[in-house]
PDB file of C-alpha atoms in Angstrom:
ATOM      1  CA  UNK F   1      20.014  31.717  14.151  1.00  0.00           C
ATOM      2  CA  UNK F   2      19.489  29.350  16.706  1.00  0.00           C
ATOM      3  CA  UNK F   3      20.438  25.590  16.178  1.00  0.00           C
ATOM      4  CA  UNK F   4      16.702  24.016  17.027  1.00  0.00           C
ATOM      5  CA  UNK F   5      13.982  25.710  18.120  1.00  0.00           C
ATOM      6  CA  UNK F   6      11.012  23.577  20.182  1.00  0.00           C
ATOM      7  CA  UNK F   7       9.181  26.474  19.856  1.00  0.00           C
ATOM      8  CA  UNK F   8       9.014  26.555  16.559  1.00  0.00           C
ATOM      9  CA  UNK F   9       8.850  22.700  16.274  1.00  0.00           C
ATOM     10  CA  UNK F  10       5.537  22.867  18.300  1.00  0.00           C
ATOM     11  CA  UNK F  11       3.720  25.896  17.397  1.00  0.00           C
ATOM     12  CA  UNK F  12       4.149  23.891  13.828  1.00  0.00           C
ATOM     13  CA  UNK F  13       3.435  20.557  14.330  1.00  0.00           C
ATOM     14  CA  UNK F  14      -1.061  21.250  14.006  1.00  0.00           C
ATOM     15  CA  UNK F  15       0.147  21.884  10.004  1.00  0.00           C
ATOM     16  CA  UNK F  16       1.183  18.910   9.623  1.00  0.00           C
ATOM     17  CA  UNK F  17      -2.331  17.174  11.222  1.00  0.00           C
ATOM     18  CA  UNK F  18      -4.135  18.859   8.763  1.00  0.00           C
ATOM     19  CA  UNK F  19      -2.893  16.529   5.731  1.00  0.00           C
ATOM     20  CA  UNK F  20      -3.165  13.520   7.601  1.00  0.00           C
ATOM     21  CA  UNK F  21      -6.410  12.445   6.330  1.00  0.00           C
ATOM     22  CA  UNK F  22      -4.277  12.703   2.652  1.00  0.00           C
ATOM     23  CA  UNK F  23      -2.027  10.725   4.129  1.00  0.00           C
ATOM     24  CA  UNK F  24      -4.036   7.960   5.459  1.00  0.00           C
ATOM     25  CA  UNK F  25      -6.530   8.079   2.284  1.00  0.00           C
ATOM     26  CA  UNK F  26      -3.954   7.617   0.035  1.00  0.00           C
ATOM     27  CA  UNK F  27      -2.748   4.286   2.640  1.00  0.00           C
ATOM     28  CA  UNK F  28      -5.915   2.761   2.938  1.00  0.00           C
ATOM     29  CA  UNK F  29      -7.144   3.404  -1.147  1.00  0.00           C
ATOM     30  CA  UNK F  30      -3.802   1.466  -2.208  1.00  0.00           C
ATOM     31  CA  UNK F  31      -4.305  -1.005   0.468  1.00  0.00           C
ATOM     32  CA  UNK F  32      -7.297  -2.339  -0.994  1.00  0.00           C
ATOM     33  CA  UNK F  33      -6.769  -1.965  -4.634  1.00  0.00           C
ATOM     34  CA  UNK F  34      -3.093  -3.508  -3.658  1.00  0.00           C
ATOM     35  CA  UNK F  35      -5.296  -6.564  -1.994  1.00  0.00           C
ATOM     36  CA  UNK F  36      -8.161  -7.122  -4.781  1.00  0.00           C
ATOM     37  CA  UNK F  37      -5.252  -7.104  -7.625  1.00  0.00           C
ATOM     38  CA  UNK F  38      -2.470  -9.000  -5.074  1.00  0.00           C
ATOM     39  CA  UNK F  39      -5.169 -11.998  -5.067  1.00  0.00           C
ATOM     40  CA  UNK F  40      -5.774 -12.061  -8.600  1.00  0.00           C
ATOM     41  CA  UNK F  41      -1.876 -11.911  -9.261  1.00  0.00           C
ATOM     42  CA  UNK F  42      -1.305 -14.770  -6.282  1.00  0.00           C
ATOM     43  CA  UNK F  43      -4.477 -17.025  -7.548  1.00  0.00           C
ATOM     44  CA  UNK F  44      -3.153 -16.672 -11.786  1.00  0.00           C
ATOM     45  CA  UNK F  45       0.273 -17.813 -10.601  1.00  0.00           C
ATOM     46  CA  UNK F  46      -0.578 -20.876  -8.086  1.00  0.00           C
ATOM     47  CA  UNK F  47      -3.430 -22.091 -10.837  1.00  0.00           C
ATOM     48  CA  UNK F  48      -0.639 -21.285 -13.479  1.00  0.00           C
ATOM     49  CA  UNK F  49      -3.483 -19.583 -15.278  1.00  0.00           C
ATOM     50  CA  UNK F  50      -1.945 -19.750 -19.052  1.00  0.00           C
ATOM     51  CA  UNK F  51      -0.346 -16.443 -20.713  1.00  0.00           C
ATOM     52  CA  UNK F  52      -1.791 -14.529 -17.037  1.00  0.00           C
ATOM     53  CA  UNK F  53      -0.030 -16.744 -15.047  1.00  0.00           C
ATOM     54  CA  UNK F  54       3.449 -16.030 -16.975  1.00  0.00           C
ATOM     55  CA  UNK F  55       2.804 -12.309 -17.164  1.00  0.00           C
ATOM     56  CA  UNK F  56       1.825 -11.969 -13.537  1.00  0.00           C
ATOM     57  CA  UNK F  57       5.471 -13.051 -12.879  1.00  0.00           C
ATOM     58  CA  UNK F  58       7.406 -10.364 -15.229  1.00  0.00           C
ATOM     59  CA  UNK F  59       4.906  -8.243 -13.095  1.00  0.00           C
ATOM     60  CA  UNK F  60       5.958  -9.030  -9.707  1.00  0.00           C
ATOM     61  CA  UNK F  61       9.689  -9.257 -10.604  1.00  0.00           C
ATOM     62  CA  UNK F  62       9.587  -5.819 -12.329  1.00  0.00           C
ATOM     63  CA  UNK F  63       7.898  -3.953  -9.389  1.00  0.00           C
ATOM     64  CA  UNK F  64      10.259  -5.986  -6.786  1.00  0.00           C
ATOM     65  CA  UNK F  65      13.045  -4.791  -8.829  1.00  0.00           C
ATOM     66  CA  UNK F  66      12.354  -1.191  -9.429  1.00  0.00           C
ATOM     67  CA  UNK F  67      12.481   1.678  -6.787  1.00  0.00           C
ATOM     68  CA  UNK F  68       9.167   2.854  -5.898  1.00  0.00           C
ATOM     69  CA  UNK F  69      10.073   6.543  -6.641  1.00  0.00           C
ATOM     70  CA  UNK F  70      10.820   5.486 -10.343  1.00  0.00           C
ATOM     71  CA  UNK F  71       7.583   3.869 -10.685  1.00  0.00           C
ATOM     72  CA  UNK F  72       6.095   7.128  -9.305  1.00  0.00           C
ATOM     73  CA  UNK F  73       7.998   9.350 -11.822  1.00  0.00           C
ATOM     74  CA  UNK F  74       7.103   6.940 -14.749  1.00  0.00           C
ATOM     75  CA  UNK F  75       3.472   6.872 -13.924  1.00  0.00           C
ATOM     76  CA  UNK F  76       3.664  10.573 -13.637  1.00  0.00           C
ATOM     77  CA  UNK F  77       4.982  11.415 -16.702  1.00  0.00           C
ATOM     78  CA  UNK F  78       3.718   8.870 -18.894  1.00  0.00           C
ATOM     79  CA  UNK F  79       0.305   8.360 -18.160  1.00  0.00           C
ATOM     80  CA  UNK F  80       0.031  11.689 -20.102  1.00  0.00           C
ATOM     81  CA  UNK F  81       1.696  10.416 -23.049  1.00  0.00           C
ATOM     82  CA  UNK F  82       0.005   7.648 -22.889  1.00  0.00           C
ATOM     83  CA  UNK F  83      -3.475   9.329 -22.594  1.00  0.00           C
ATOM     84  CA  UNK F  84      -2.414  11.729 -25.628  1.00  0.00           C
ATOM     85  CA  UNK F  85      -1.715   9.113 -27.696  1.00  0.00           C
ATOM     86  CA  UNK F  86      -5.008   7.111 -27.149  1.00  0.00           C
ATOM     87  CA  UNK F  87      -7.035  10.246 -27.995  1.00  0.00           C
ATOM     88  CA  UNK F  88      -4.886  10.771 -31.464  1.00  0.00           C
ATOM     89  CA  UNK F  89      -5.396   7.402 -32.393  1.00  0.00           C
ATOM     90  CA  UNK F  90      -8.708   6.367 -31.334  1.00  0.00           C
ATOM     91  CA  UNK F  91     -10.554   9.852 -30.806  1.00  0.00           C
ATOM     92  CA  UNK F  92     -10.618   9.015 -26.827  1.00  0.00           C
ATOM     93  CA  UNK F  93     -11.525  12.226 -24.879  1.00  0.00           C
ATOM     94  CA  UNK F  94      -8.855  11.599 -22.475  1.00  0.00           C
ATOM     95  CA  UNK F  95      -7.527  14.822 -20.908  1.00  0.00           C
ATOM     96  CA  UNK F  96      -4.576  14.284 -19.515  1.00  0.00           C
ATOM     97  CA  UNK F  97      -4.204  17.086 -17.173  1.00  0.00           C
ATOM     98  CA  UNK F  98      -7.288  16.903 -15.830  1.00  0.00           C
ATOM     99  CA  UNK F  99      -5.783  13.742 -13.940  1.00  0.00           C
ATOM    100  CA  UNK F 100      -5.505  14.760 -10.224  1.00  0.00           C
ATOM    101  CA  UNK F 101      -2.005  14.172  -8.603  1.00  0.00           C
ATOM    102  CA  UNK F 102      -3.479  12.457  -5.853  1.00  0.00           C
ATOM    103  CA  UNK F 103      -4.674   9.547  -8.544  1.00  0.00           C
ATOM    104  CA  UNK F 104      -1.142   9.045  -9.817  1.00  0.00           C
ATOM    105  CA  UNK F 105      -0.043   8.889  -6.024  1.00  0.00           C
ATOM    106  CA  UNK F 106      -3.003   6.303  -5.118  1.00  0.00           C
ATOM    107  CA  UNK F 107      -2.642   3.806  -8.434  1.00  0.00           C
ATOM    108  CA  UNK F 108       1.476   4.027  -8.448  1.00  0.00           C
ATOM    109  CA  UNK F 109       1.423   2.830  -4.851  1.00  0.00           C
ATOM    110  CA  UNK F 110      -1.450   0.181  -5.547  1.00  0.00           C
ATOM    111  CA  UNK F 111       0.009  -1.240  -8.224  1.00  0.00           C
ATOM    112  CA  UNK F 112       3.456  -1.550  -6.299  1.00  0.00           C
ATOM    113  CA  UNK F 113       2.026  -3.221  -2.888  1.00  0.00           C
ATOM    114  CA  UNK F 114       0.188  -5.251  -5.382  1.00  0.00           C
ATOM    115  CA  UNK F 115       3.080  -6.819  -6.070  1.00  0.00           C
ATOM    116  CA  UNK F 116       4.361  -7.488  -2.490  1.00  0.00           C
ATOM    117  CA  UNK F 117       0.647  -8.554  -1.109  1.00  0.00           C
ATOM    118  CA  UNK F 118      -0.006 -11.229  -3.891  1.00  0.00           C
ATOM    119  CA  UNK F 119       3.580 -12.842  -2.860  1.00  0.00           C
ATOM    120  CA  UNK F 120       2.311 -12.880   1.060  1.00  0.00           C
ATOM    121  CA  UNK F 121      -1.198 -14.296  -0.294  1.00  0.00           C
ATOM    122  CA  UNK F 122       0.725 -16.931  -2.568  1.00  0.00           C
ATOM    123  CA  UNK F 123       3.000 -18.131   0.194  1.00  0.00           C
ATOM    124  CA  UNK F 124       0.086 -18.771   2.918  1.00  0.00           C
ATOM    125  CA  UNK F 125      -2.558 -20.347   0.801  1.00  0.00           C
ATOM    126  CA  UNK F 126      -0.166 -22.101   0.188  1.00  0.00           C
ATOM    127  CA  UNK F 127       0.465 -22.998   3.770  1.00  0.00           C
ATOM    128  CA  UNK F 128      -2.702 -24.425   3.904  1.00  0.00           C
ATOM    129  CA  UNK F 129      -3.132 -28.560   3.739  1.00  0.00           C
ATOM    130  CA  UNK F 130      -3.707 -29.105   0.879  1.00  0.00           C
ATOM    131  CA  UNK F 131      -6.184 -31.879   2.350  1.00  0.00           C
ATOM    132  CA  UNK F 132      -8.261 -28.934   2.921  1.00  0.00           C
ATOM    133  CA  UNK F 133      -9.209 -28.697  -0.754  1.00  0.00           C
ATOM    134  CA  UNK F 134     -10.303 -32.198  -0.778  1.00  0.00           C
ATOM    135  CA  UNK F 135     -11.910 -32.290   1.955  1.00  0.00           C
ATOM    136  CA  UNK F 136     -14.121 -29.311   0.280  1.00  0.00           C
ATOM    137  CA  UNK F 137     -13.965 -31.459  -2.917  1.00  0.00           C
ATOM    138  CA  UNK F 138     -15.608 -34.245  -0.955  1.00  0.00           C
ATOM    139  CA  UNK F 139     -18.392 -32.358   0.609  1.00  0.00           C
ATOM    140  CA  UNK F 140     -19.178 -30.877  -3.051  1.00  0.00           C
ATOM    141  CA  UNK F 141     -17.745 -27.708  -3.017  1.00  0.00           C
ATOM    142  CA  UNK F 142     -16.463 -25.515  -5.978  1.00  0.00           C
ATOM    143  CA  UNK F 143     -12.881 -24.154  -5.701  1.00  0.00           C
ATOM    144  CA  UNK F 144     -14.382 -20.756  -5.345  1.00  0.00           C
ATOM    145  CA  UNK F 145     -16.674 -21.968  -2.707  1.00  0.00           C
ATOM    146  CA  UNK F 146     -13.325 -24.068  -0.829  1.00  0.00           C
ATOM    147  CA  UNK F 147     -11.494 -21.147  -1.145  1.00  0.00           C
ATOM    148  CA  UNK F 148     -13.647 -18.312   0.060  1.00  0.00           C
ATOM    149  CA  UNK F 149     -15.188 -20.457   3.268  1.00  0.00           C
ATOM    150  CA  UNK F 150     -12.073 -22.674   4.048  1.00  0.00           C
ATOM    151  CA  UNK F 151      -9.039 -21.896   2.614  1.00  0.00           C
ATOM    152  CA  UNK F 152      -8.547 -18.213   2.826  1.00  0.00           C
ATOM    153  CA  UNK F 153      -9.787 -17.524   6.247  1.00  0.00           C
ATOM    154  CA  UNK F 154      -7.159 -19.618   7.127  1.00  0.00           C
ATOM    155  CA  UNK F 155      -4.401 -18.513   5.386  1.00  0.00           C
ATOM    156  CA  UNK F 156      -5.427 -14.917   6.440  1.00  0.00           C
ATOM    157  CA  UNK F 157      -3.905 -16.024   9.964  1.00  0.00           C
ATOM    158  CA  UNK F 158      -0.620 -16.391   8.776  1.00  0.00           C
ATOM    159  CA  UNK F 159      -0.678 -13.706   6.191  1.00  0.00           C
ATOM    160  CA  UNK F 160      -1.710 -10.730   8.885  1.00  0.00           C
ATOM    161  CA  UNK F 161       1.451  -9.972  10.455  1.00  0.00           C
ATOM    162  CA  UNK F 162       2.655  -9.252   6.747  1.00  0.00           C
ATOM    163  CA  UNK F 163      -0.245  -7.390   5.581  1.00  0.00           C
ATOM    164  CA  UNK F 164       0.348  -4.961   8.927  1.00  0.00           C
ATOM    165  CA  UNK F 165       3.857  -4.483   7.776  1.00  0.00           C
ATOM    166  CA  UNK F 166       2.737  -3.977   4.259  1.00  0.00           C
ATOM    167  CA  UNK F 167       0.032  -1.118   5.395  1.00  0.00           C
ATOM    168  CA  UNK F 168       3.123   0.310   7.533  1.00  0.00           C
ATOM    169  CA  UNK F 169       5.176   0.287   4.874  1.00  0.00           C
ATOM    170  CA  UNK F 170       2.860   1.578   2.955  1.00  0.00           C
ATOM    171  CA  UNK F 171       1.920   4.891   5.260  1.00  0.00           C
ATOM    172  CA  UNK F 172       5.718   5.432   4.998  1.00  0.00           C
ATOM    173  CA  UNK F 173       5.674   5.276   1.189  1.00  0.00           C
ATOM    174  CA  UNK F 174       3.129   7.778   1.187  1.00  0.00           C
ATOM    175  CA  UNK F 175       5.883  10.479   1.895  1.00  0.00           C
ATOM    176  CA  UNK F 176       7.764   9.763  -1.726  1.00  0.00           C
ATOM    177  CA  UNK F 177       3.775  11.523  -2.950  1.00  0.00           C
ATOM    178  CA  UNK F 178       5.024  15.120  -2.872  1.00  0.00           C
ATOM    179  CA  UNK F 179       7.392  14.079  -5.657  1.00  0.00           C
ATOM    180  CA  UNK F 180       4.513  14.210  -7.925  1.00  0.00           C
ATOM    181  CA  UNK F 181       3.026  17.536  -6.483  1.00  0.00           C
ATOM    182  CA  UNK F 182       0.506  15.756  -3.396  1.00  0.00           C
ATOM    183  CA  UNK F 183       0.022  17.458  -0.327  1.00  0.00           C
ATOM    184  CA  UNK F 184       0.646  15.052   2.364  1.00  0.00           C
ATOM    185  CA  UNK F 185       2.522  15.039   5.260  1.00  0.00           C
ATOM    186  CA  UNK F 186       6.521  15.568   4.099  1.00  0.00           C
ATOM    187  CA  UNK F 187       4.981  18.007   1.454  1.00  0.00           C
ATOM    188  CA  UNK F 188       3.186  20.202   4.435  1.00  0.00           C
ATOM    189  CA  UNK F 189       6.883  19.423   6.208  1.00  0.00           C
ATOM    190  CA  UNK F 190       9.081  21.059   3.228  1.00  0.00           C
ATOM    191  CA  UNK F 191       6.414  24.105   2.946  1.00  0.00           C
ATOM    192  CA  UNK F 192       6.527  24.947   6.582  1.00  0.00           C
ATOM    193  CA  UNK F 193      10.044  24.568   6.624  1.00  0.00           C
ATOM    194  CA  UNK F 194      10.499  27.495   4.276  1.00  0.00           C
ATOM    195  CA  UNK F 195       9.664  29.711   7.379  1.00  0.00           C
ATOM    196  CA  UNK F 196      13.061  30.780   8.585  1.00  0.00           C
ATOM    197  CA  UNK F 197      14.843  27.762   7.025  1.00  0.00           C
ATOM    198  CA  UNK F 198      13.558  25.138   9.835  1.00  0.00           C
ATOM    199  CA  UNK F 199      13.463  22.098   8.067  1.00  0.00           C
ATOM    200  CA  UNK F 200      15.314  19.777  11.081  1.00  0.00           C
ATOM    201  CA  UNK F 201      12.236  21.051  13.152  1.00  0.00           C
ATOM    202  CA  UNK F 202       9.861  20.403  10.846  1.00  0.00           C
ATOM    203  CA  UNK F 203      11.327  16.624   9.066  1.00  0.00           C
ATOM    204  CA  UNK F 204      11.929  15.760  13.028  1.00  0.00           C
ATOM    205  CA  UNK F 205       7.882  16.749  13.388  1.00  0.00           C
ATOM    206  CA  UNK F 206       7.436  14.687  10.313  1.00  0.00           C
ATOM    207  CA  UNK F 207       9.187  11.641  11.921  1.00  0.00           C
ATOM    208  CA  UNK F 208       7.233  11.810  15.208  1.00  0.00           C
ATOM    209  CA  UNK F 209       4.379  11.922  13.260  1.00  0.00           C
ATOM    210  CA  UNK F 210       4.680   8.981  11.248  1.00  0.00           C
ATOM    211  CA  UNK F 211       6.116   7.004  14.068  1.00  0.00           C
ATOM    212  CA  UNK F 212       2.567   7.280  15.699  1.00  0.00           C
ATOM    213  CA  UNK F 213       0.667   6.968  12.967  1.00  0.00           C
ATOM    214  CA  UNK F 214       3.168   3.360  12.570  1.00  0.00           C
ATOM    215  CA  UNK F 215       2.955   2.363  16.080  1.00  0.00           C
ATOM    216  CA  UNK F 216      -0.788   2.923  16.619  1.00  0.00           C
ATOM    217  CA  UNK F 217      -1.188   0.568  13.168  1.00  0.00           C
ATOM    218  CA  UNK F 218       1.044  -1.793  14.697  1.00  0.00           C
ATOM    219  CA  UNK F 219      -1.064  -2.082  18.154  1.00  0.00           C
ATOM    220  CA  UNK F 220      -4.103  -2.313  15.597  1.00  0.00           C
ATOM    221  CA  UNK F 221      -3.068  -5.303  13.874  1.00  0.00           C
ATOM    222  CA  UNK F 222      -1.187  -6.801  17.021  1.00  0.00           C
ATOM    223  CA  UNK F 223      -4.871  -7.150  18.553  1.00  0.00           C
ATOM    224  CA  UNK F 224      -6.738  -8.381  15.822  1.00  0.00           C
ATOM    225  CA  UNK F 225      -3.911 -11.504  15.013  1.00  0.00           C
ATOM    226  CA  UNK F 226      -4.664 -11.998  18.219  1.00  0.00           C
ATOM    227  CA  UNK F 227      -8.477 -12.268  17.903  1.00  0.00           C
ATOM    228  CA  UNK F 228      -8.168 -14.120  14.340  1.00  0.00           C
ATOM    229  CA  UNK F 229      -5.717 -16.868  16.549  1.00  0.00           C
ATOM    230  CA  UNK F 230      -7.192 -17.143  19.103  1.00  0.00           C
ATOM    231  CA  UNK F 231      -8.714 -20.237  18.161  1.00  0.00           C
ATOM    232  CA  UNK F 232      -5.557 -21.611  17.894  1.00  0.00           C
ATOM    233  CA  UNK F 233      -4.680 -21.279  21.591  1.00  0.00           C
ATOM    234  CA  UNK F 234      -7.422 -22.665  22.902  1.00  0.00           C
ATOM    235  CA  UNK F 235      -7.662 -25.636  25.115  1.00  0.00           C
ATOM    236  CA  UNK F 236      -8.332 -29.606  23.379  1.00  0.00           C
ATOM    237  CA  UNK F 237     -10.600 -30.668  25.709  1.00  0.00           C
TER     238      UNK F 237
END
């Protein structure tokens, strides 16, 4: 058997295109669930929202100080139990396996860049002037109002470079998903590699694969700080 074979590496690398879009669904779903539930976290714990405020924090340091593969597993296996036990108690129809893998892949990785997003959100609203506030105060504004047309597209400047390196991280989490039975890209990776035992060609496709999928993510967000700054750069006249 040879050591590597670029043959084989290339006539195999189309598989793994074909579960990108699992791939990148699976980014982009806990992206946004991550953000909407990230700002709610960040906004209960700088407002020091009682009871949320205090539980928001166990939150964050749990899923900051747990693997992300364990918090896959333990969604896995006990949002059955979990579901089972509603439906004894309370009559719930909830059928646990009926509960795609995909959706345990999607809310496990939400609820972990959740975590991560509303401590980038925290740290630049509150990198704002706070004379920013009052100045909406003084104009009548609400604090909704101050935050949504003042506050936050400001703070969204400094808190892009971190979001892009959240989504990144995020497309690279996306390979622990075949743990739990999703077909994404490593899972397409180990499958393939079962031909003839090829599995450096195919995890060495699976790397060159991500890396683009990273880099042209990186160029993304590179241009649009650059748009969102730009009115930072320009000239006092």
């Amino acid at each position: 058997m040879d050591t590597f074979s670029l043959a084989f590496a290339l006539k195999q690398f189309p598989q793994l295109l074909k579960a990108l879009p699992v791939t990148l669904l699976i980014t982009v779903v806990s992206m946004a669930v991550g953000l909407a539930l990230g700002t709610a976290i960040a906004l209960c714990r700088m407002y020091r929202v009682p009871v949320l405020g205090q539980l928001a924090h166990v939150y964050v340091s749990f899923i900051r100080g747990t693997p992300l593969l364990v918090q896959i597993y333990v969604l896995f296996y006990g949002t059955p139990v979990l579901l089972d036990w509603l439906e004894s108690q309370w009559g719930w129809p909830l059928p646990a396996d009926g509960v795609p893998p995909l959706l345990y892949a999607c809310f496990a990785l939400s609820i972990n860049t959740a975590a991560y997003q509303s401590e980038i959100i925290r740290s630049a609203l509150g990198a704002v002037d706070s004379g920013q506030m009052e100045a909406a105060y003084s104009v009548g504004m609400s604090t909704r109002q101050a935050l949504l047309r003042i506050v936050i597209p400001q703070a969204l400047v400094s808190a892009l470079p971190n979001f892009g390196n959240t989504f990144i991280g995020l497309v690279k989490g996306t390979s622990l998903a075949f743990s739990v039975k999703v077909v994404e890209i490593m899972a397409v990776a180990k499958i393939e590699a079962g031909d003839g035992y090829r599995y450096l060609e195919m995890y060495l496709n699976a790397s060159i694969l991500y890396w683009i999928i990273c880099f042209g993510f990186e160029r993304a967000f590179s241009v649009m700080e650059k748009r969102l700054s730009r009115h930072e750069r320009a000239p006092v006249h």
